[in-house]
XYZ file of C-alpha atoms in Angstrom:
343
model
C 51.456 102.380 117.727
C 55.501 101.985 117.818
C 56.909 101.255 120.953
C 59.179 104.193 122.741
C 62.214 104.673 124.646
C 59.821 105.973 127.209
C 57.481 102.833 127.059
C 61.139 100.698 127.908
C 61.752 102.902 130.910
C 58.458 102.645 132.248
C 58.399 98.507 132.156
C 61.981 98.420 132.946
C 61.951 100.991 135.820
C 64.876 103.125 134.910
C 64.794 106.592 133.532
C 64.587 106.809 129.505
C 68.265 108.326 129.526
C 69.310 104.771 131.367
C 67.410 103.042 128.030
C 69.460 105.345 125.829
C 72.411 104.607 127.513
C 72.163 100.821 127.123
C 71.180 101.467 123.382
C 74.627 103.215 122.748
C 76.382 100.849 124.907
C 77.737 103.017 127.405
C 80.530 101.417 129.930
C 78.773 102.722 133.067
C 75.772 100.768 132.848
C 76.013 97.788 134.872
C 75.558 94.462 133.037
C 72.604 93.342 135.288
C 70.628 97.042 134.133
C 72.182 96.098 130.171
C 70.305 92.301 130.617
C 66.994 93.797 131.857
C 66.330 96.959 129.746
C 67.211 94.631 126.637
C 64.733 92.001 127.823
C 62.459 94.321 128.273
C 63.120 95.733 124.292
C 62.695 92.238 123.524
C 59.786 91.262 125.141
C 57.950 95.171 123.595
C 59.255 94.579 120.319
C 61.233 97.523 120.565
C 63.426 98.720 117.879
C 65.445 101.624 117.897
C 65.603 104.743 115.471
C 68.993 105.109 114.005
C 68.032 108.307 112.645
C 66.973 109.624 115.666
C 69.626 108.534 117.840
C 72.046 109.860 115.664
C 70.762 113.135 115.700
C 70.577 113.142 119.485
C 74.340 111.191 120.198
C 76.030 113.116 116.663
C 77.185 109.506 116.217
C 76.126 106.872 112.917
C 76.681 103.793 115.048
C 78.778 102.466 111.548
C 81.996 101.287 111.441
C 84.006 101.944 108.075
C 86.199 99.767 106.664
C 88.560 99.466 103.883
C 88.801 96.791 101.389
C 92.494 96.137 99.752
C 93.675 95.652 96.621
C 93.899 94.196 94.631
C 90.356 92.927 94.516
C 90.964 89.112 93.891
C 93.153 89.489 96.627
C 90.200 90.351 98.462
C 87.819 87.766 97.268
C 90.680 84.706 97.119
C 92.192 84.731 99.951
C 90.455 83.554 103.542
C 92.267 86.326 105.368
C 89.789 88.691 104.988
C 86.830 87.113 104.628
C 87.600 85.444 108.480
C 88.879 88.764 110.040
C 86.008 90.854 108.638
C 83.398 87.459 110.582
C 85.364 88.611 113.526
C 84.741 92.464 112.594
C 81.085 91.627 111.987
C 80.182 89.543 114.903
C 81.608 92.211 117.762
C 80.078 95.326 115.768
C 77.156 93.814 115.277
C 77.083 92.689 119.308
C 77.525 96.654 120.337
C 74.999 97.801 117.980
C 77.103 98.771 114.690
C 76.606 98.402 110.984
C 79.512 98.058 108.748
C 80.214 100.364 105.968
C 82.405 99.024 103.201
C 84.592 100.886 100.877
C 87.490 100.327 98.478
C 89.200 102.671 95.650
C 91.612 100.945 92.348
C 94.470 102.736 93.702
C 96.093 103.961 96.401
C 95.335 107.631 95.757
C 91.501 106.087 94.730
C 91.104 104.585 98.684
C 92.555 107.867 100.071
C 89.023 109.566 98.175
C 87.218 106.403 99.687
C 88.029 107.098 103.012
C 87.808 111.075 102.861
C 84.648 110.827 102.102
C 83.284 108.798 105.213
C 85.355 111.043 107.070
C 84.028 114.674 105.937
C 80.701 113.045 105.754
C 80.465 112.198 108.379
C 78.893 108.552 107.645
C 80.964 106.440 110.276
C 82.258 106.851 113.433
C 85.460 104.521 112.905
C 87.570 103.320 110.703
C 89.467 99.768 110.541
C 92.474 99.089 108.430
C 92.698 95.171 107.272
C 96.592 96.223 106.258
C 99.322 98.216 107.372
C 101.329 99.644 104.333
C 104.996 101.570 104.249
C 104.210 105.312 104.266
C 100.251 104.713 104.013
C 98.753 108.338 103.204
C 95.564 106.818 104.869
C 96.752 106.535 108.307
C 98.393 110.347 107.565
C 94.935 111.113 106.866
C 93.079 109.799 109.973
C 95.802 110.700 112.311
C 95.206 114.450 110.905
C 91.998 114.745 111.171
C 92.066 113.248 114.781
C 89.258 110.535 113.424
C 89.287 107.511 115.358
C 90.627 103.896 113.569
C 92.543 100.948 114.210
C 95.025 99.314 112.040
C 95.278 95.529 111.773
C 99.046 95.302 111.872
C 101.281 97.900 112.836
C 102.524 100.893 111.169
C 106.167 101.432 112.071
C 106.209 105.083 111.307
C 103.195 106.007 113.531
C 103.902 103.843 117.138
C 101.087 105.811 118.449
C 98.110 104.458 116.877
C 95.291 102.172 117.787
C 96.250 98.819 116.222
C 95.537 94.986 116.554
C 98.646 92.808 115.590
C 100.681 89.359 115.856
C 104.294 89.343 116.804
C 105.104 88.307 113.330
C 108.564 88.374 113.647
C 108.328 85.435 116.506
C 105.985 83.740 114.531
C 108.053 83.520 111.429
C 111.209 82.961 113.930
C 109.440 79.813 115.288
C 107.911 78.425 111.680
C 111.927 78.363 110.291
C 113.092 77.169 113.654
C 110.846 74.490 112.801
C 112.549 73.675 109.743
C 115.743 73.596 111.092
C 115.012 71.312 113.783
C 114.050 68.839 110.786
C 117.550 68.870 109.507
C 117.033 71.805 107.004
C 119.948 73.994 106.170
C 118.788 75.268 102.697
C 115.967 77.395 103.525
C 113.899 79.861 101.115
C 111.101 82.424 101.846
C 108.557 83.070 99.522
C 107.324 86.185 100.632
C 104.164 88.700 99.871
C 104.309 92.416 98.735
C 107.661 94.403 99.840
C 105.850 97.500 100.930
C 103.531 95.434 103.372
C 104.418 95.639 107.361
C 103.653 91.951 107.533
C 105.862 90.741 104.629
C 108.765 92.839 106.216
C 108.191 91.283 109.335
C 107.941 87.717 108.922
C 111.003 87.888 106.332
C 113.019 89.480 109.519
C 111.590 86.376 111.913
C 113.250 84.037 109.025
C 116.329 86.208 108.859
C 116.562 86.061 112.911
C 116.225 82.282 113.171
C 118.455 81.100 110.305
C 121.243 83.822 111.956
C 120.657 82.385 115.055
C 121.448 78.265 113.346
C 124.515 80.412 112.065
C 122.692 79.468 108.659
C 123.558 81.428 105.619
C 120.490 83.439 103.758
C 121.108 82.610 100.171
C 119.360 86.418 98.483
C 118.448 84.571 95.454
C 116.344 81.898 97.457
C 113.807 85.016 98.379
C 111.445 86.090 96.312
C 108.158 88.051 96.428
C 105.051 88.072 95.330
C 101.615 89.100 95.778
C 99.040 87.147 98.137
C 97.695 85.150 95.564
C 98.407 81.411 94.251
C 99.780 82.741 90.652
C 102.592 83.950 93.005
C 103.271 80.582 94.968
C 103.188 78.962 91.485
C 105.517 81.131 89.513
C 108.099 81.140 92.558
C 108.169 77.493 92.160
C 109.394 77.659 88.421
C 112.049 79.772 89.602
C 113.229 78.062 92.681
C 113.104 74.527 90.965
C 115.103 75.661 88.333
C 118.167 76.702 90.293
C 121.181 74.663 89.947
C 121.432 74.911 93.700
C 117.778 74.803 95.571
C 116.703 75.063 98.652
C 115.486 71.941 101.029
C 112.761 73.966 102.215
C 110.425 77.075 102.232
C 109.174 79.411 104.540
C 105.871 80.820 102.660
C 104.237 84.111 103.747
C 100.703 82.751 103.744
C 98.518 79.402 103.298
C 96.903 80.992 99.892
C 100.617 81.481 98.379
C 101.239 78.195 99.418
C 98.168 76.276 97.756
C 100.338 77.853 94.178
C 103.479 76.499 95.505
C 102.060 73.417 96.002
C 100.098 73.281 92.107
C 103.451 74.268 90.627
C 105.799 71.281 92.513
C 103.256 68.931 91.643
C 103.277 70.154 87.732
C 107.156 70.228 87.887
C 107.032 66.352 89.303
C 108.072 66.995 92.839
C 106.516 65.996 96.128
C 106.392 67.274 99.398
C 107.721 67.262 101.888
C 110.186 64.498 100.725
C 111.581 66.670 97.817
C 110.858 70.043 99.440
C 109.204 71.176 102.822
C 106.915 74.003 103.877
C 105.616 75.489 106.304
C 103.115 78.598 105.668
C 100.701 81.137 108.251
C 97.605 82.246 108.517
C 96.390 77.759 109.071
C 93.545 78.745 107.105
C 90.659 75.859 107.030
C 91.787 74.277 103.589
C 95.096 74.108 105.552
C 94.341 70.572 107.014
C 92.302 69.418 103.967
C 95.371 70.091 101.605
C 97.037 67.385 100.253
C 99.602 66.737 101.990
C 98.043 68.884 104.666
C 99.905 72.090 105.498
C 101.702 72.959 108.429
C 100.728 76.528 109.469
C 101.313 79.273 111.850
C 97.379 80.194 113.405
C 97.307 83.833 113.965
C 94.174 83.589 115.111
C 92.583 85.615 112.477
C 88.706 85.853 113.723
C 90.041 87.412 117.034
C 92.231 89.583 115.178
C 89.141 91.048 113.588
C 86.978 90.607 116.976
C 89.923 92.260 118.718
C 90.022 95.662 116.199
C 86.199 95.932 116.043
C 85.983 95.534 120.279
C 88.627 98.431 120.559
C 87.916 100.503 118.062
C 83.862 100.645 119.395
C 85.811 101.420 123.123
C 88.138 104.168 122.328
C 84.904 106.038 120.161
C 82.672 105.533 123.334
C 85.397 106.285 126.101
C 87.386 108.733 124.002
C 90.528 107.275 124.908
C 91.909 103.426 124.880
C 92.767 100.733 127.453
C 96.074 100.374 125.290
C 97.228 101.690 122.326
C 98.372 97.256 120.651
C 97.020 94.094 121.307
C 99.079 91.386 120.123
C 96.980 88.054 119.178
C 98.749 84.843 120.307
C 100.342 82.470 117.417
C 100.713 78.804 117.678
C 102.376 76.389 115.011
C 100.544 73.931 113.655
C 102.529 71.335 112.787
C 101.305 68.443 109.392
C 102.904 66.647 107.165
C 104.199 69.295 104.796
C 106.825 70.339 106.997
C 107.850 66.555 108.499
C 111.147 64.932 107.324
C 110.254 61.988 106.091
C 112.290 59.742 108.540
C 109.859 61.981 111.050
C 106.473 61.283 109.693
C 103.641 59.957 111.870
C 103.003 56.518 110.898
């Protein structure tokens, strides 16, 4: 015979609405009652019904999410796969599945998501990216269904949303640069209609205006988050009859193709070109020459969403509206003159 909530109570010696309440996580249960009824579970062998305490809390205890596209994107890049750990870990902590869910287009991931919504299959939704006039986050924000973004959405200040103070970040990673003598500076930067691309090109902007530096237009370029992007930018950059002494690159992955193509094109670094990239992604260090990075802290960035989101659909309303995640530069060899290196 299947253990109950009631059979919990009993051995625990709270009421069966005090078990239910530490099943859904409820902030007004003390952490000592939390410990005990969930010993108690353990020591039973209780499991709960899903089914049943759905029907009884109208919740589905599942957190959607939204993949991006492109899908290589997705599957290549360390990004994701690290926030959604930090997604995972928290939900899975409070007593949440994940739901997954991605669309080829834009228009495809609007059906995606409509469909959790008026189905009523999640309680949540998280946004790994903030785009420029996202009809997703038009969506949600009609239909008064709780998400969180991470990023920010500069059009809608007054939703949930996990972030870094990319601009600083970006600000600090060409300060950097400069400090190493640099006053040819590039950016290789990531989709134009993506808040974070926007951002960290305006931290580059900021810094090199504050050096009084000029920002040559043809030494930006964009791309998508992918090598093939780092790689082709270095064809073009290499190729100017007047080229930058260093880059500023949107993130580690886009690096690893700037790195392939200076290599191919005979050039060495950080003696013929420096870098310094985001995201200090583990491959970061093992790179050769190892990569100086900006860590955004991308596991608590996904911790961070999945912990706030779970609050504001339990409490109804949040403890604060952002949460910015601390950055720190990393600094390697990439981004060392070479009269600076450590010996």
């Amino acid at each position: 015979m299947s253990v109950t909530i009631k059979d919990v109570a009993k051995k625990a010696g709270v009421s069966p609405s005090t078990v239910s309440r530490v099943l859904s996580n409820h902030p007004r249960i003390s952490r000592e009652t939390t410990k005990k009824v969930k010993e108690i579970m353990e020591e039973l062998g209780y499991h709960s019904n899903i089914m049943a305490r759905s029907l009884v809390s109208n919740k589905t205890y599942t957190l959607g999410m939204i993949l991006p596209r492109p899908a290589e994107e997705l599957f290549q890049n360390q990004f994701f796969a690290e926030s959604i750990r930090g997604i995972t870990t928290q939900a899975s902590r409070n007593g949440y599945d994940l739901l997954m869910t991605a669309g080829h287009s834009e228009q495809g991931e609007l059906e995606a998501v409509t469909r959790l919504v008026k189905g009523r299959r999640v309680d949540g939704v998280i946004l790994l990216q903030s785009r420029k006039n996202d009809p997703i986050i038009q969506f949600l924000k009609k239909e008064a269904f709780p998400f969180i973004l991470i990023g920010h959405d500069r059009e809608h200040e007054d939703i949930l949303c996990v972030d870094n103070d990319n601009v600083q970040a970006a600000f600090d990673a060409t300060q950097h640069l400069i400090s190493q003598g640099h006053a040819r500076i590039g950016f290789v930067s990531g989709p134009p209609n993506l808040t974070v691309s926007q951002d960290r090109l305006e931290g580059f902007r900021q810094a090199m205006d504050a050096s009084g530096l000029r920002v040559q237009p043809e030494w930006i370029v964009e791309g998508e988050f992918l090598q093939e992007s780092g790689y082709r930018a270095m064809s073009f950059f290499m190729n100017l009859p007047e080229r930058p002494t260093a880059l500023v690159v949107v993130d580690d992955l886009v690096t690893f193709g700037v790195l392939r193509g200076l290599n191919e094109l005979g050039f060495k670094v950080p003696d013929d070109l420096s870098l310094v990239s985001f995201n200090n992604i583990a491959l970061a260090e093992l790179s050769s020459p190892p990569l100086s990075s900006v860590d955004i802290g991308i596991y608590q960035l996904g911790y961070m969403a999945s912990q706030q989101l779970i609050r504001f659909i339990q409490e109804d309303k949040p403890q604060q509206m952002s949460v910015i995640v601390p950055h720190r530069l990393i600094v390697r060899e990439s981004s060392l003159h070479p009269t600076n290196k450590r010996s």
